[in-house]
Amino acid sequence: MSSPAIQSSVIKDLKLAPEGHLKIDWVEAHMPVLSRVRQQFEQQQPFKGLKVAISLHLEAKTAYLAKVIQAGGAEVTVTGSNPLSTQDDVCAALVEDGITVFAKYDPEPEEYKELLLRTLETKPDLLIDDGGDLVTILHAERPELLKGIRGGAEETTTGILRLKSLEKEGALKFPMVAVNDAFCKYLFDNRYGTGQSVWDGINRTTNLVVAGKTVVVVGYGWCGKGVAMRAKGLGANVIVTEIDAIKAVEAYMDGFRVMPMEEAAKHGDFFVTVTGNRDVISGEHYDVMKDGAILSNAGHFDVEVNKPDLEARSQSFRTVRRNIEEYLLKDGRKIYLLAEGRLVNLAAGDGHPAEIMDMTFALQALSLKYVNDQYSNIGNQVVNVPYELDEQVARYKLESLGIEIDELSEEQKSYLNSWSPH
Ligand SMILES: NC(=O)c1ccc[n+]([C@@H]2O[C@H](COP(=O)([O-])OP(=O)(O)OC[C@H]3O[C@@H](n4cnc5c(N)ncnc54)[C@H](O)[C@@H]3O)[C@@H](O)[C@H]2O)c1
């Protein structure tokens, strides 16, 4: 007999489940911090009787998070957070495990939205969002479903910016925890996770050498720092572009050349945008690029590389390899765009390493419990992850690594807390 999850889910093919289970088993073995939270949830059942809707890049690590929330007693529904980052075999495995899934790889834009709406129509009590699609559609198009939502947790920088503008207008209707802004998120996930997985995505997609080439990193935030650091490690000459003077000085002190995009456009062999902003490569930048330049984006939305401007300068366009589009410009130069300008590490790779997402998703799970416990006290605002939870995740991580650290003595505590001269 087929389960309710099998009956209601919309996925590509349930028969892909065995491959998906193998992927989830592999990451579970490398996510000890989240497994600690799972044990806690199995005992405490913090989400008993509640419905949780999750919109995340649907691959194995996210799937394990969904299973941990389910282990905490919740009825879980998941959907994608980007049309190209959903893995169909993982979706099938989740459905077999009793989780309702509304997601498939590369749906048409209309269908992608429809799948988000189906997820919201399950009338969740709690949400996990990545990039703010669930929360913004809910507020803008389905206000009747807002009632009953206790709160949620947001994964990424771009989603938090959207939530903060909703909050500023006084329009946010429930509390959201800004998981991205926790130390154990951005210091590791944005920097080391994006740093490694972006190059994994670019390398496996292009199969070209990086050493000796010029890499232009657009944006020197937490993600950009990681991408630039790893490009340097691969032997590239790295150029950083920024609009923030402090970040620009930081990039300079870290040993990178800093210049405006107009200039950098002439030098780059590889470009990686990580700004969370739109049109950071556009118009006249294409006019001065080298023949064969390779463009990619790791920011949340596919708006960083301006595609209409590129198309307007092209006489033809074709797919030359999986996830590589070749634009033949009117003057005969060729420019390549990876993964249609969507997050290259997820759309053309497997996303961040499991050990990194271990910490991020432990924070997600604990933040969801926190918002469920405290939603009536928090009110309709965006709040940070409490420091105790951030620290708890770091301690679990150290324990999993077998690393011990020192503790303050009583004398040291009193020294640090005292204002009197010593
Ligand atoms: N690919 C992934 O797996 C992944 C992981 C985490 C975050 N993200 C996304 O990556 C993006 C960046 O995240 P972050 O945490 O690094 O953000 P951040 O705010 O730390 O950094 C963004 C940087 O871009 C700079 N910037 C803005 N406009 C610019 C422009 N026109 N030219 C040059 N620089 C510009 C800003 O000054 C800032 O320093 C967001 O969209 C975020 O959601 C992606």
PDB file of C-alpha atoms and ligand atoms in Angstrom, residues 57 130-131 154-161 180 185-186 189-191 193-194 197-198 217-225 240-245 247-248 261 273-281 297-301 304 343-346 351-352, ligand 1:
ATOM      1  CA  HIS A  57      18.620  23.108  -2.199  1.00  0.00           C
ATOM      2  CA  ASP A 130      16.616  29.465   1.790  1.00  0.00           C
ATOM      3  CA  GLY A 131      16.616  32.721  -0.119  1.00  0.00           C
ATOM      4  CA  GLU A 154      16.220  31.501   7.073  1.00  0.00           C
ATOM      5  CA  GLU A 155      19.399  30.003   5.661  1.00  0.00           C
ATOM      6  CA  THR A 156      21.139  32.597   3.514  1.00  0.00           C
ATOM      7  CA  THR A 157      22.331  36.214   3.187  1.00  0.00           C
ATOM      8  CA  THR A 158      19.950  37.076   0.348  1.00  0.00           C
ATOM      9  CA  GLY A 159      16.924  35.652   2.197  1.00  0.00           C
ATOM     10  CA  ILE A 160      17.759  37.673   5.294  1.00  0.00           C
ATOM     11  CA  LEU A 161      17.998  40.893   3.257  1.00  0.00           C
ATOM     12  CA  ASN A 180      23.085  32.902   8.136  1.00  0.00           C
ATOM     13  CA  LYS A 185      27.180  29.547   9.651  1.00  0.00           C
ATOM     14  CA  TYR A 186      28.980  32.295   7.792  1.00  0.00           C
ATOM     15  CA  ASP A 189      29.610  27.609   5.325  1.00  0.00           C
ATOM     16  CA  ASN A 190      29.922  30.867   3.373  1.00  0.00           C
ATOM     17  CA  ARG A 191      33.708  30.994   3.525  1.00  0.00           C
ATOM     18  CA  GLY A 193      31.958  25.771   2.039  1.00  0.00           C
ATOM     19  CA  THR A 194      31.493  28.160  -0.873  1.00  0.00           C
ATOM     20  CA  SER A 197      32.391  23.836  -3.610  1.00  0.00           C
ATOM     21  CA  VAL A 198      32.516  26.670  -6.146  1.00  0.00           C
ATOM     22  CA  VAL A 217      36.091  37.348  -7.772  1.00  0.00           C
ATOM     23  CA  VAL A 218      33.230  39.836  -7.707  1.00  0.00           C
ATOM     24  CA  GLY A 219      32.349  40.668  -4.090  1.00  0.00           C
ATOM     25  CA  TYR A 220      34.630  40.087  -1.087  1.00  0.00           C
ATOM     26  CA  GLY A 221      32.037  39.130   1.522  1.00  0.00           C
ATOM     27  CA  TRP A 222      32.182  35.823   3.406  1.00  0.00           C
ATOM     28  CA  CYS A 223      31.648  33.775   0.255  1.00  0.00           C
ATOM     29  CA  GLY A 224      33.985  35.872  -1.893  1.00  0.00           C
ATOM     30  CA  LYS A 225      36.800  35.516   0.679  1.00  0.00           C
ATOM     31  CA  VAL A 240      38.838  41.208  -6.492  1.00  0.00           C
ATOM     32  CA  THR A 241      36.195  43.797  -7.326  1.00  0.00           C
ATOM     33  CA  GLU A 242      34.178  45.483  -4.552  1.00  0.00           C
ATOM     34  CA  ILE A 243      31.935  48.464  -3.861  1.00  0.00           C
ATOM     35  CA  ASP A 244      32.699  48.504  -0.120  1.00  0.00           C
ATOM     36  CA  ALA A 245      35.908  50.374   0.797  1.00  0.00           C
ATOM     37  CA  LYS A 247      36.208  44.965   2.138  1.00  0.00           C
ATOM     38  CA  ALA A 248      38.388  46.299  -0.680  1.00  0.00           C
ATOM     39  CA  MET A 261      34.977  45.644 -12.848  1.00  0.00           C
ATOM     40  CA  THR A 273      30.163  36.594  -8.861  1.00  0.00           C
ATOM     41  CA  VAL A 274      29.244  36.375  -5.143  1.00  0.00           C
ATOM     42  CA  THR A 275      27.586  39.655  -4.255  1.00  0.00           C
ATOM     43  CA  GLY A 276      23.880  38.944  -3.743  1.00  0.00           C
ATOM     44  CA  ASN A 277      23.434  41.945  -6.067  1.00  0.00           C
ATOM     45  CA  ARG A 278      22.223  42.223  -9.657  1.00  0.00           C
ATOM     46  CA  ASP A 279      24.030  42.991 -12.933  1.00  0.00           C
ATOM     47  CA  VAL A 280      27.504  42.964 -11.419  1.00  0.00           C
ATOM     48  CA  ILE A 281      28.735  41.696 -14.786  1.00  0.00           C
ATOM     49  CA  ASN A 297      27.846  32.859 -10.284  1.00  0.00           C
ATOM     50  CA  ALA A 298      27.702  31.661  -6.678  1.00  0.00           C
ATOM     51  CA  GLY A 299      25.290  34.313  -5.348  1.00  0.00           C
ATOM     52  CA  HIS A 300      21.794  33.165  -4.496  1.00  0.00           C
ATOM     53  CA  PHE A 301      19.878  34.356  -7.562  1.00  0.00           C
ATOM     54  CA  GLU A 304      24.395  38.699 -10.981  1.00  0.00           C
ATOM     55  CA  LEU A 343      24.707  28.973  -8.163  1.00  0.00           C
ATOM     56  CA  VAL A 344      27.537  27.079  -9.818  1.00  0.00           C
ATOM     57  CA  ASN A 345      28.372  24.970  -6.768  1.00  0.00           C
ATOM     58  CA  LEU A 346      24.855  23.620  -6.484  1.00  0.00           C
ATOM     59  CA  GLY A 351      27.037  21.923  -2.971  1.00  0.00           C
ATOM     60  CA  HIS A 352      29.054  22.332   0.202  1.00  0.00           C
TER      61      HIS A 352
HETATM   62  N1  LIG B   1      26.732  29.415  -3.373  1.00  0.00           N
HETATM   63  C1  LIG B   1      26.440  29.129  -2.122  1.00  0.00           C
HETATM   64  O1  LIG B   1      26.410  27.975  -1.719  1.00  0.00           O
HETATM   65  C2  LIG B   1      26.164  30.232  -1.163  1.00  0.00           C
HETATM   66  C3  LIG B   1      26.404  30.064   0.206  1.00  0.00           C
HETATM   67  C4  LIG B   1      26.156  31.142   1.073  1.00  0.00           C
HETATM   68  C5  LIG B   1      25.657  32.329   0.557  1.00  0.00           C
HETATM   69  N2  LIG B   1      25.404  32.441  -0.788  1.00  0.00           N
HETATM   70  C6  LIG B   1      24.912  33.675  -1.401  1.00  0.00           C
HETATM   71  O2  LIG B   1      26.062  34.379  -1.875  1.00  0.00           O
HETATM   72  C7  LIG B   1      25.802  35.789  -1.891  1.00  0.00           C
HETATM   73  C8  LIG B   1      26.883  36.497  -1.082  1.00  0.00           C
HETATM   74  O3  LIG B   1      26.822  36.062   0.276  1.00  0.00           O
HETATM   75  P1  LIG B   1      27.868  36.588   1.365  1.00  0.00           P
HETATM   76  O4  LIG B   1      27.493  35.901   2.640  1.00  0.00           O
HETATM   77  O5  LIG B   1      29.239  36.542   0.843  1.00  0.00           O
HETATM   78  O6  LIG B   1      27.384  38.121   1.448  1.00  0.00           O
HETATM   79  P2  LIG B   1      28.193  39.380   2.000  1.00  0.00           P
HETATM   80  O7  LIG B   1      27.169  40.414   2.267  1.00  0.00           O
HETATM   81  O8  LIG B   1      29.127  38.939   3.095  1.00  0.00           O
HETATM   82  O9  LIG B   1      29.108  39.794   0.754  1.00  0.00           O
HETATM   83  C9  LIG B   1      28.641  40.349  -0.446  1.00  0.00           C
HETATM   84  C10 LIG B   1      29.724  41.317  -0.919  1.00  0.00           C
HETATM   85  O10 LIG B   1      29.409  41.749  -2.245  1.00  0.00           O
HETATM   86  C11 LIG B   1      29.765  43.135  -2.326  1.00  0.00           C
HETATM   87  N3  LIG B   1      29.057  43.749  -3.467  1.00  0.00           N
HETATM   88  C12 LIG B   1      27.768  44.150  -3.564  1.00  0.00           C
HETATM   89  N4  LIG B   1      27.524  44.691  -4.785  1.00  0.00           N
HETATM   90  C13 LIG B   1      28.699  44.614  -5.466  1.00  0.00           C
HETATM   91  C14 LIG B   1      29.107  45.003  -6.777  1.00  0.00           C
HETATM   92  N5  LIG B   1      28.268  45.609  -7.618  1.00  0.00           N
HETATM   93  N6  LIG B   1      30.401  44.765  -7.159  1.00  0.00           N
HETATM   94  C15 LIG B   1      31.286  44.193  -6.314  1.00  0.00           C
HETATM   95  N7  LIG B   1      30.945  43.811  -5.045  1.00  0.00           N
HETATM   96  C16 LIG B   1      29.682  44.011  -4.630  1.00  0.00           C
HETATM   97  C17 LIG B   1      29.372  43.689  -0.968  1.00  0.00           C
HETATM   98  O11 LIG B   1      30.041  44.920  -0.693  1.00  0.00           O
HETATM   99  C18 LIG B   1      29.811  42.561  -0.034  1.00  0.00           C
HETATM  100  O12 LIG B   1      31.147  42.722   0.407  1.00  0.00           O
HETATM  101  C19 LIG B   1      24.377  35.930  -1.342  1.00  0.00           C
HETATM  102  O13 LIG B   1      23.477  35.946  -2.415  1.00  0.00           O
HETATM  103  C20 LIG B   1      24.194  34.658  -0.531  1.00  0.00           C
HETATM  104  O14 LIG B   1      22.841  34.344  -0.351  1.00  0.00           O
HETATM  105  C21 LIG B   1      25.667  31.426  -1.653  1.00  0.00           C
END
